[in-house]
Amino acid sequence: MKIDSTQPLEYSTEQNRLNILGFWIFLGAEIMLFATLFTSYFVYENRTGSGPGGADIFEITPVLIETILLLTSSFTIGLAIHAMRIQRTKAMLGFFAITLVLGAAFLGVEIYEFIHYYHVGATLQTSAFTGILLTTLGTHGAHVMFGLFWGIFIFIQIKKQGLTPQTANKSFIFSLYWHFLDVMWIFIFSFIYLKGMM
Amino acid sequence: MEFFERFAIPHPSPMIYASMVAIGLVTIAIIVGISYFKKWGYLWNEWLTTTDHKRIGIMYIISALLMLFRGGADAVMMRLQTAVPENTFLDAQHYNEVFTTHGVVMIFFMAMAFIIGLMNYIIPLQIGARDVAFPRLNALSFWLYFAGAMLFNISFVIGGSPDAGWTNYYPLASTDFSTSVGVNYYNWALQISGIGTLMSGINFITTIIKMRAPGMTLMKMPMFVWSALITNIIIVFAFPVLTIALLMGTFDRQFGTFFFASENGGMDMMWANLFWIWGHPEVYILILPAFGIYSQIIATFSERNLYGYTSMVVSMVAISLLSFLVWVHHFFTMGHDAMTNSIFSITTMAIAVPTGIKIFNWLLTMWKGKIRFTTPMLYSIAFIPLFTIGGVTGVMLAIASADYQYHNTMFLVAHFHNVIIPGVVFAMIAGLIYWWPKMFGFMLNEKIGKWAFWFIVVGFCFSFFPMYITGLDGQARRMYTYSEATGFGPLSMLSFFGASLLAAGFAIIVYNIYYSFRNAPRNIGDDPWNARSLEWATHNPVPEYNFAVTPEVVSSEALWDAKKRGHNLFKDKIEKIHMPNNTGWPIIMAGLFFVFGFSFVFFIWAGVILSGLAILGCMAYRSFEKDDGRYISVEEIKETEDKFGGANE
């Protein structure tokens, strides 16, 4: 394994560089995935059948809390990668942990939100609108859930092995993923919630 | 016993029972055979766990050939049923199932697999790389494809085949009209193999962008590599749309949502739109690599540089962009306004321009060339006029107002077979014959190959040209029979005759493989076709590390120029080579995906949860696993190279 020390640790081997490019391409596919969901959402937005519409069921408080939690976690994962770049393993682990805790809190609020929808009679089976709403939010939420487990595994590996080209590479790719989920959330916040409540 | 009742076939026939027995016997025969010859260890160590792109490519191609025969059997059954008016060989339901599985198997499990198989084998060799960027992911891609294909293929003996056409339009595909689990199979088989395809796409783009030999700039890549790069970009952008469409379909059928329903806000046209936003780019995913293969073969056997290299690349990029802008032409008749239809009519016709440029480039490559009429070249030459006919009828179909006449008739069936068979299938056969010595170290017999060629070309013309006529006369597609008064009888019989010739042609190819395996000489050297690109600069068959020394390239016809102008491709000394380790996890994960899909099809939630958790467990294990691969030592490389008669240094 040739290590190129002029590059940051996460880019230092050939395989690392391949992994990062490959992951960017994967994010391209993910953008298409969410774009399809958003397109479908816009198509079904006003097709509420006998069920409630967006304005009837959206609540601003939990949504704002979710937004603040996820945006902050995107900031802290950025700090974690910065700490990684300057070789401060402890600080990095700290920020990484905060990111994961914020992510878990986000999920908690989202689960609360879903229970709320259930109670006001907006389930998958209510109408095409509620179906696509919950599918879009659920796809994002499932991504966050997946990210949490993935992040925990990487956290354990850094704790055990320290910062190596491999663990740095994994952390960096995880941060790309996490920022991506944040960007998707901004779209969800703007074009599903705000638009729906207007 | 109640649990097992769900696996019963809803619409049994003696043929299906016969297939069940046949599948059972073949499975037992394979297991007994492998055990008797004590080949389990060999199979597991050398093939099932391999991460070598060449072996994965060969496994793709073998699977594709198996699927070709499955889909081909469906095709012959359809032609047999419609050969005479009011035939009773198949009933309506059985016919629905047969045309559905024919379409799905041929597109997803035959053509896609064949293309990805050839890409797997050839792309790393053509760019002078040792493997793909993510060898292990590559193995997972293959096994997911295989799991999806197997899941789809057991549908007709367990629970019932899908019967809503390969396009699976709603409301026909909804639980109201497709009551068996067939469409669930469709959703899950395509979902699982689709994930594999997406990962292949990511893998190849990374490989082509990052792992080219020194000196090979983008505009010096062989045309097949260019076509593969563009194809894989289309894959990455098109397949997620299918993922979501299938997910929504699954929710509709299995969780009672209303996405494609006609009540509670649902809209059945949404499926058609999403399906074709993926489906039309899919057409180009199939044809662009075929264009790449023809470009290689025509240049090689005309002994000229490919004419208009830059325009070839530009036209492929143009096709890839346009491919996302034409999907509505698949349903002009479903009630859009004239403006919408006109726009999609024009974008569709626009595709003919870059495609036409390519046709002229191939013709001009042959112009004044020293043409050698080898079997792969014959397929390439036959492709040009036949594909042009298919293209012209495509432009006819693109005329929205006229499409009201052709829509859903045999004219359409004739058109798309006219582009897919001479376009994709001929290219796959030609590519297989062309690269056969690369893969197996001996050549296929040319004389038998040419017999097969004539059977296939003539058989193709007889099969599909009559459909243009009956289609214009109003014969609807997907109808299991017709009355004698329609007058479709004689032409349909001719079409059946053509299908028989096609089937015979494929049988001859199989015989050719057997014959050549027994009789063909093994001392064919490294470059039996006098070819032009890098894959022929290493030995036949290729050693596992591909190139003992990484080649250095100065032109787009790397090997040709090396031969003619005396460039030295291999300047470096032999050094130890890093290779990936074999791994059993991809096949295990794909097995779990199979269980997951199967359980989901039948609503067996315990199976879904357990296999789902096990899949996540595999991913967790992979996260913690340390596998840095292994090295092949210089001595080992020298020993291997000596066996081939010395290193290319």
Coordinates of N, CA and C in Angstrom, one line a residue, chain B residues 136-311:
Chain B
R136 N -14.5 -6.2 -5.0 CA -15.4 -7.0 -4.2 C -16.9 -6.5 -4.4
L137 N -17.1 -5.2 -4.6 CA -18.4 -4.7 -5.0 C -18.8 -5.3 -6.3
N138 N -17.8 -5.5 -7.2 CA -18.1 -6.1 -8.5 C -18.7 -7.5 -8.3
A139 N -18.1 -8.3 -7.4 CA -18.6 -9.6 -7.2 C -20.1 -9.5 -6.6
L140 N -20.3 -8.6 -5.7 CA -21.6 -8.4 -5.1 C -22.6 -8.0 -6.2
S141 N -22.2 -7.1 -7.1 CA -23.1 -6.8 -8.2 C -23.5 -8.0 -9.0
F142 N -22.5 -8.8 -9.3 CA -22.9 -10.0 -10.1 C -23.9 -10.9 -9.3
W143 N -23.6 -11.1 -8.0 CA -24.4 -12.1 -7.3 C -25.8 -11.5 -7.0
L144 N -25.9 -10.2 -6.9 CA -27.2 -9.6 -6.7 C -28.0 -9.8 -8.0
Y145 N -27.4 -9.5 -9.1 CA -28.0 -9.8 -10.4 C -28.5 -11.2 -10.5
F146 N -27.6 -12.1 -10.1 CA -27.9 -13.6 -10.2 C -29.1 -13.9 -9.3
A147 N -29.1 -13.3 -8.1 CA -30.2 -13.6 -7.1 C -31.5 -13.1 -7.7
G148 N -31.5 -11.9 -8.3 CA -32.7 -11.3 -8.9 C -33.2 -12.2 -10.0
A149 N -32.2 -12.6 -10.9 CA -32.6 -13.5 -12.0 C -33.3 -14.8 -11.6
M150 N -32.6 -15.4 -10.5 CA -33.2 -16.7 -10.1 C -34.5 -16.5 -9.4
L151 N -34.7 -15.4 -8.7 CA -36.0 -15.1 -8.0 C -37.1 -14.9 -9.1
F152 N -36.7 -14.2 -10.2 CA -37.7 -14.1 -11.2 C -38.0 -15.4 -11.9
N153 N -37.0 -16.2 -12.1 CA -37.2 -17.4 -12.8 C -38.0 -18.5 -12.1
I154 N -38.0 -18.5 -10.7 CA -38.7 -19.5 -10.0 C -40.2 -19.1 -10.0
S155 N -40.6 -17.9 -10.4 CA -42.0 -17.4 -10.3 C -42.9 -18.4 -11.0
F156 N -42.5 -18.9 -12.1 CA -43.5 -19.7 -12.8 C -43.8 -21.1 -12.2
V157 N -42.9 -21.5 -11.4 CA -43.2 -22.8 -10.7 C -43.6 -22.6 -9.2
I158 N -43.4 -21.4 -8.6 CA -43.8 -21.2 -7.3 C -44.6 -19.9 -7.2
G159 N -45.9 -20.0 -7.1 CA -46.7 -18.9 -6.9 C -47.3 -18.2 -8.1
G160 N -46.7 -18.4 -9.3 CA -47.2 -17.8 -10.5 C -46.4 -16.7 -11.1
S161 N -46.3 -16.6 -12.4 CA -45.5 -15.6 -13.1 C -46.2 -14.3 -13.1
P162 N -45.4 -13.2 -13.3 CA -46.0 -11.9 -13.5 C -46.7 -12.0 -14.9
D163 N -47.8 -11.2 -15.1 CA -48.6 -11.3 -16.3 C -49.0 -10.0 -16.8
A164 N -48.4 -8.9 -16.4 CA -48.8 -7.5 -16.8 C -47.9 -6.9 -17.9
G165 N -47.2 -7.7 -18.6 CA -46.2 -7.2 -19.6 C -45.0 -6.8 -18.9
W166 N -43.9 -6.6 -19.7 CA -42.6 -6.2 -19.1 C -42.7 -4.8 -18.6
T167 N -43.6 -4.0 -19.2 CA -43.8 -2.6 -18.8 C -44.7 -2.5 -17.6
N168 N -45.4 -3.6 -17.2 CA -46.1 -3.7 -16.0 C -47.0 -2.5 -15.6
Y169 N -47.7 -2.1 -16.6 CA -48.6 -0.9 -16.4 C -49.7 -1.1 -15.4
Y170 N -49.9 0.0 -14.6 CA -51.1 0.0 -13.7 C -52.2 0.6 -14.5
P171 N -53.5 0.2 -14.2 CA -54.0 -0.6 -13.1 C -53.8 -2.1 -13.4
L172 N -53.4 -2.5 -14.6 CA -53.3 -4.0 -14.9 C -52.4 -4.7 -13.9
A173 N -51.4 -4.0 -13.4 CA -50.4 -4.7 -12.5 C -50.9 -4.6 -11.0
S174 N -52.0 -3.9 -10.8 CA -52.5 -3.8 -9.4 C -53.1 -5.1 -8.9
T175 N -53.4 -5.1 -7.6 CA -53.9 -6.4 -7.1 C -55.3 -6.7 -7.6
D176 N -56.0 -5.6 -8.1 CA -57.3 -5.9 -8.7 C -57.3 -6.8 -9.9
F177 N -56.2 -6.6 -10.7 CA -56.2 -7.3 -12.0 C -55.1 -8.3 -12.1
S178 N -54.1 -8.2 -11.3 CA -53.0 -9.2 -11.3 C -53.1 -9.8 -9.9
T179 N -53.9 -10.9 -9.7 CA -54.2 -11.3 -8.4 C -53.1 -12.2 -7.8
S180 N -52.3 -12.9 -8.6 CA -51.3 -13.8 -8.1 C -50.1 -12.9 -7.5
V181 N -49.1 -13.6 -7.0 CA -47.9 -12.9 -6.5 C -47.0 -12.5 -7.6
G182 N -47.4 -12.8 -8.9 CA -46.4 -12.6 -10.0 C -45.8 -11.2 -10.0
V183 N -46.6 -10.2 -9.9 CA -46.1 -8.8 -10.0 C -45.2 -8.5 -8.8
N184 N -45.4 -9.1 -7.6 CA -44.5 -9.0 -6.5 C -43.1 -9.5 -6.9
Y185 N -43.1 -10.6 -7.6 CA -41.9 -11.2 -8.1 C -41.1 -10.2 -9.0
Y186 N -41.9 -9.6 -9.9 CA -41.4 -8.6 -10.8 C -40.7 -7.5 -10.0
N187 N -41.5 -6.9 -9.0 CA -40.9 -5.8 -8.2 C -39.6 -6.2 -7.5
W188 N -39.6 -7.3 -6.9 CA -38.4 -7.7 -6.1 C -37.3 -8.2 -6.9
A189 N -37.6 -8.9 -7.9 CA -36.4 -9.4 -8.8 C -35.7 -8.3 -9.4
L190 N -36.5 -7.3 -9.9 CA -35.9 -6.2 -10.6 C -35.2 -5.2 -9.6
Q191 N -35.8 -5.1 -8.4 CA -35.2 -4.3 -7.4 C -33.8 -4.8 -7.0
I192 N -33.7 -6.1 -6.7 CA -32.5 -6.7 -6.3 C -31.4 -6.6 -7.4
S193 N -31.8 -7.0 -8.6 CA -30.8 -7.0 -9.6 C -30.5 -5.6 -10.0
G194 N -31.4 -4.7 -9.8 CA -31.2 -3.2 -10.1 C -30.2 -2.6 -9.2
I195 N -30.2 -3.0 -7.9 CA -29.1 -2.6 -7.0 C -27.8 -3.0 -7.5
G196 N -27.7 -4.3 -8.0 CA -26.4 -4.8 -8.5 C -26.0 -4.0 -9.7
T197 N -26.9 -3.6 -10.6 CA -26.6 -2.9 -11.8 C -26.1 -1.5 -11.4
L198 N -26.7 -0.8 -10.5 CA -26.3 0.5 -10.0 C -24.9 0.5 -9.5
M199 N -24.6 -0.6 -8.7 CA -23.2 -0.7 -8.2 C -22.2 -0.9 -9.3
S200 N -22.6 -1.7 -10.3 CA -21.7 -1.9 -11.4 C -21.4 -0.6 -12.1
G201 N -22.5 0.2 -12.2 CA -22.3 1.6 -12.9 C -21.3 2.4 -12.1
I202 N -21.4 2.5 -10.8 CA -20.5 3.3 -10.0 C -19.1 2.7 -10.2
N203 N -19.0 1.4 -10.2 CA -17.7 0.8 -10.3 C -17.0 1.1 -11.6
F204 N -17.7 1.0 -12.7 CA -17.1 1.2 -14.0 C -16.7 2.6 -14.2
I205 N -17.6 3.6 -13.8 CA -17.2 5.0 -14.0 C -15.9 5.3 -13.2
T206 N -15.8 4.8 -12.0 CA -14.6 5.1 -11.2 C -13.4 4.4 -11.9
T207 N -13.6 3.2 -12.3 CA -12.5 2.5 -13.0 C -12.0 3.2 -14.2
I208 N -12.9 3.7 -15.0 CA -12.5 4.3 -16.3 C -11.9 5.7 -16.0
I209 N -12.5 6.4 -15.1 CA -11.9 7.7 -14.8 C -10.5 7.7 -14.2
K210 N -10.4 6.7 -13.3 CA -9.2 6.8 -12.4 C -8.1 5.8 -12.8
M211 N -8.4 4.7 -13.5 CA -7.4 3.6 -13.6 C -6.8 3.4 -15.0
R212 N -6.9 4.4 -15.8 CA -6.4 4.2 -17.2 C -4.8 4.1 -17.1
A213 N -4.3 3.4 -18.1 CA -2.8 3.3 -18.2 C -2.2 4.7 -18.5
P214 N -1.0 4.8 -18.0 CA -0.3 6.1 -18.3 C -0.4 6.5 -19.8
G215 N -0.7 7.7 -20.1 CA -0.7 8.1 -21.5 C -2.1 8.0 -22.1
M216 N -3.0 7.3 -21.5 CA -4.3 7.1 -22.1 C -5.2 8.2 -21.6
T217 N -5.2 9.3 -22.4 CA -6.1 10.4 -22.0 C -7.5 10.0 -22.4
L218 N -8.5 10.8 -22.0 CA -9.9 10.4 -22.3 C -10.1 10.2 -23.8
M219 N -9.5 11.1 -24.6 CA -9.7 11.0 -26.1 C -8.8 10.0 -26.7
K220 N -8.0 9.2 -25.9 CA -7.3 8.1 -26.5 C -7.9 6.8 -26.1
M221 N -9.0 6.8 -25.4 CA -9.6 5.6 -25.0 C -10.2 4.8 -26.2
P222 N -10.1 3.5 -26.2 CA -10.8 2.8 -27.3 C -12.3 3.1 -27.2
M223 N -13.0 3.0 -28.3 CA -14.4 3.4 -28.4 C -15.3 2.6 -27.5
F224 N -15.0 1.3 -27.3 CA -15.8 0.5 -26.4 C -15.7 1.1 -24.9
V225 N -14.6 1.6 -24.6 CA -14.4 2.2 -23.2 C -15.3 3.4 -23.1
W226 N -15.2 4.2 -24.2 CA -16.1 5.4 -24.2 C -17.5 5.1 -24.1
S227 N -18.0 4.1 -24.9 CA -19.4 3.7 -24.8 C -19.7 3.2 -23.4
A228 N -18.8 2.4 -22.8 CA -19.1 1.9 -21.5 C -19.2 3.1 -20.4
L229 N -18.3 4.0 -20.6 CA -18.3 5.2 -19.6 C -19.7 5.9 -19.7
I230 N -20.1 6.2 -20.9 CA -21.4 6.9 -21.1 C -22.5 6.0 -20.6
T231 N -22.5 4.8 -21.0 CA -23.5 3.8 -20.5 C -23.7 3.8 -19.0
N232 N -22.5 3.7 -18.4 CA -22.6 3.6 -16.9 C -23.0 4.9 -16.3
I233 N -22.7 6.0 -16.9 CA -23.3 7.3 -16.4 C -24.8 7.3 -16.5
I234 N -25.3 6.8 -17.6 CA -26.8 6.7 -17.8 C -27.3 5.7 -16.7
I235 N -26.6 4.6 -16.5 CA -27.1 3.7 -15.4 C -27.3 4.4 -14.1
V236 N -26.2 5.1 -13.7 CA -26.3 5.8 -12.4 C -27.4 6.8 -12.3
F237 N -27.7 7.4 -13.4 CA -28.8 8.4 -13.3 C -30.2 7.9 -13.6
A238 N -30.2 6.7 -14.3 CA -31.6 6.2 -14.6 C -32.1 5.2 -13.6
F239 N -31.2 4.3 -13.1 CA -31.7 3.3 -12.2 C -32.4 3.7 -10.9
P240 N -31.9 4.8 -10.3 CA -32.7 5.2 -9.1 C -34.1 5.5 -9.3
V241 N -34.5 5.9 -10.5 CA -35.9 6.2 -10.9 C -36.6 4.9 -10.8
L242 N -36.0 3.8 -11.4 CA -36.7 2.5 -11.3 C -36.8 2.0 -9.9
T243 N -35.8 2.3 -9.1 CA -35.9 1.9 -7.7 C -37.1 2.4 -7.0
I244 N -37.3 3.7 -7.2 CA -38.5 4.4 -6.6 C -39.8 3.9 -7.1
A245 N -39.8 3.7 -8.5 CA -41.0 3.3 -9.1 C -41.4 1.9 -8.6
L246 N -40.4 1.0 -8.5 CA -40.7 -0.3 -8.0 C -41.1 -0.3 -6.5
L247 N -40.5 0.6 -5.8 CA -40.9 0.7 -4.4 C -42.3 1.2 -4.2
M248 N -42.7 2.1 -5.0 CA -44.1 2.6 -5.0 C -45.0 1.5 -5.4
G249 N -44.6 0.7 -6.4 CA -45.5 -0.4 -6.9 C -45.6 -1.4 -5.8
T250 N -44.5 -1.7 -5.1 CA -44.5 -2.7 -4.0 C -45.5 -2.2 -2.9
F251 N -45.4 -0.9 -2.6 CA -46.2 -0.3 -1.5 C -47.7 -0.5 -1.9
D252 N -48.0 -0.2 -3.2 CA -49.4 -0.3 -3.7 C -49.9 -1.7 -3.6
R253 N -49.1 -2.7 -4.0 CA -49.5 -4.0 -4.0 C -49.5 -4.7 -2.6
Q254 N -48.5 -4.3 -1.8 CA -48.3 -5.1 -0.6 C -48.7 -4.3 0.7
F255 N -48.8 -3.0 0.6 CA -49.2 -2.2 1.8 C -50.4 -1.4 1.6
G256 N -51.1 -1.5 0.4 CA -52.3 -0.9 0.2 C -52.3 0.6 0.1
T257 N -51.2 1.2 -0.5 CA -51.1 2.6 -0.8 C -51.9 2.9 -2.1
F258 N -52.0 4.2 -2.5 CA -52.8 4.5 -3.6 C -52.0 5.2 -4.7
F259 N -50.7 5.0 -4.8 CA -49.9 5.7 -5.8 C -50.4 5.6 -7.2
F260 N -50.6 4.3 -7.6 CA -51.0 4.0 -9.0 C -52.4 3.6 -9.1
A261 N -53.2 3.8 -8.1 CA -54.6 3.4 -8.1 C -55.4 4.5 -8.7
S262 N -56.7 4.3 -9.0 CA -57.6 5.3 -9.5 C -58.5 5.9 -8.5
E263 N -58.2 5.8 -7.3 CA -59.0 6.5 -6.2 C -58.0 7.1 -5.2
N264 N -58.6 7.9 -4.3 CA -57.8 8.5 -3.2 C -56.6 9.3 -3.7
G265 N -56.7 9.9 -4.8 CA -55.6 10.7 -5.3 C -54.6 10.0 -6.2
G266 N -54.7 8.7 -6.3 CA -53.7 8.0 -7.1 C -53.8 8.3 -8.6
M267 N -52.7 7.9 -9.3 CA -52.7 8.2 -10.7 C -51.9 7.1 -11.4
D268 N -52.6 6.3 -12.2 CA -52.0 5.1 -12.8 C -50.9 5.6 -13.9
M269 N -51.1 6.7 -14.5 CA -50.1 7.2 -15.5 C -48.8 7.5 -14.8
M270 N -48.8 7.7 -13.5 CA -47.5 8.0 -12.9 C -46.5 6.8 -13.1
W271 N -47.0 5.6 -13.0 CA -46.1 4.4 -13.2 C -45.5 4.5 -14.6
A272 N -46.4 4.7 -15.6 CA -45.9 4.7 -17.0 C -44.8 5.8 -17.2
N273 N -45.0 7.0 -16.5 CA -44.0 8.0 -16.6 C -42.7 7.6 -16.0
L274 N -42.8 7.2 -14.7 CA -41.6 6.8 -14.0 C -40.9 5.6 -14.7
F275 N -41.7 4.7 -15.1 CA -41.1 3.5 -15.8 C -40.3 3.9 -17.0
W276 N -40.9 4.8 -17.8 CA -40.2 5.1 -19.1 C -39.1 6.2 -18.9
I277 N -39.2 7.0 -17.8 CA -38.0 7.9 -17.5 C -36.8 7.0 -17.2
W278 N -37.0 5.9 -16.6 CA -35.9 4.9 -16.5 C -35.8 4.1 -17.8
G279 N -36.9 3.7 -18.4 CA -37.0 2.8 -19.5 C -36.3 3.3 -20.8
H280 N -36.5 4.5 -21.1 CA -35.9 4.9 -22.3 C -34.4 5.1 -22.3
P281 N -33.9 5.7 -21.2 CA -32.4 5.6 -21.1 C -31.9 4.1 -21.1
E282 N -32.7 3.2 -20.5 CA -32.3 1.8 -20.5 C -32.1 1.3 -21.9
V283 N -32.9 1.8 -22.9 CA -32.7 1.4 -24.3 C -31.3 1.7 -24.7
Y284 N -30.8 2.9 -24.3 CA -29.5 3.4 -24.7 C -28.4 2.7 -23.9
I285 N -28.8 2.3 -22.7 CA -27.8 1.5 -21.9 C -27.5 0.2 -22.6
L286 N -28.5 -0.3 -23.3 CA -28.3 -1.5 -24.1 C -27.5 -1.3 -25.4
I287 N -27.9 -0.2 -26.1 CA -27.4 0.0 -27.5 C -26.0 0.6 -27.5
L288 N -25.7 1.5 -26.6 CA -24.4 2.2 -26.7 C -23.2 1.3 -26.6
P289 N -23.2 0.3 -25.6 CA -22.1 -0.6 -25.6 C -22.0 -1.4 -26.9
A290 N -23.2 -1.7 -27.5 CA -23.2 -2.4 -28.7 C -22.5 -1.6 -29.8
F291 N -22.8 -0.3 -29.8 CA -22.1 0.6 -30.8 C -20.6 0.5 -30.5
G292 N -20.2 0.5 -29.2 CA -18.8 0.4 -28.9 C -18.1 -0.8 -29.5
I293 N -18.8 -2.0 -29.3 CA -18.3 -3.2 -29.8 C -18.2 -3.2 -31.3
Y294 N -19.2 -2.7 -32.0 CA -19.1 -2.6 -33.5 C -17.9 -1.7 -33.9
S295 N -17.7 -0.6 -33.2 CA -16.6 0.3 -33.5 C -15.3 -0.5 -33.4
Q296 N -15.1 -1.3 -32.4 CA -13.9 -2.0 -32.3 C -13.7 -3.0 -33.4
I297 N -14.8 -3.8 -33.7 CA -14.7 -4.8 -34.7 C -14.6 -4.3 -36.1
I298 N -15.3 -3.2 -36.4 CA -15.2 -2.7 -37.8 C -13.9 -2.1 -38.0
A299 N -13.3 -1.4 -37.0 CA -11.9 -0.9 -37.2 C -10.9 -2.0 -37.4
T300 N -11.1 -3.0 -36.5 CA -10.1 -4.1 -36.6 C -10.1 -4.8 -38.0
F301 N -11.3 -5.1 -38.5 CA -11.4 -6.0 -39.7 C -11.4 -5.1 -40.9
S302 N -11.4 -3.8 -40.8 CA -11.2 -2.9 -42.0 C -9.7 -2.5 -42.0
E303 N -9.0 -2.8 -41.0 CA -7.6 -2.4 -40.8 C -7.4 -0.9 -41.1
R304 N -8.4 -0.2 -40.5 CA -8.2 1.3 -40.5 C -8.6 1.9 -39.2
N305 N -8.0 3.1 -38.9 CA -8.5 3.7 -37.7 C -9.9 4.0 -37.8
L306 N -10.6 4.0 -36.6 CA -12.0 4.4 -36.6 C -12.2 5.8 -37.2
Y307 N -13.1 5.9 -38.2 CA -13.4 7.2 -38.8 C -14.1 8.1 -37.8
G308 N -13.7 9.3 -37.7 CA -14.5 10.3 -36.9 C -14.6 10.0 -35.4
Y309 N -13.4 9.7 -34.8 CA -13.4 9.4 -33.4 C -14.2 10.4 -32.5
T310 N -13.8 11.7 -32.7 CA -14.4 12.7 -31.9 C -15.9 12.8 -32.1
S311 N -16.4 12.7 -33.4 CA -17.8 12.8 -33.6 C -18.5 11.6 -33.0

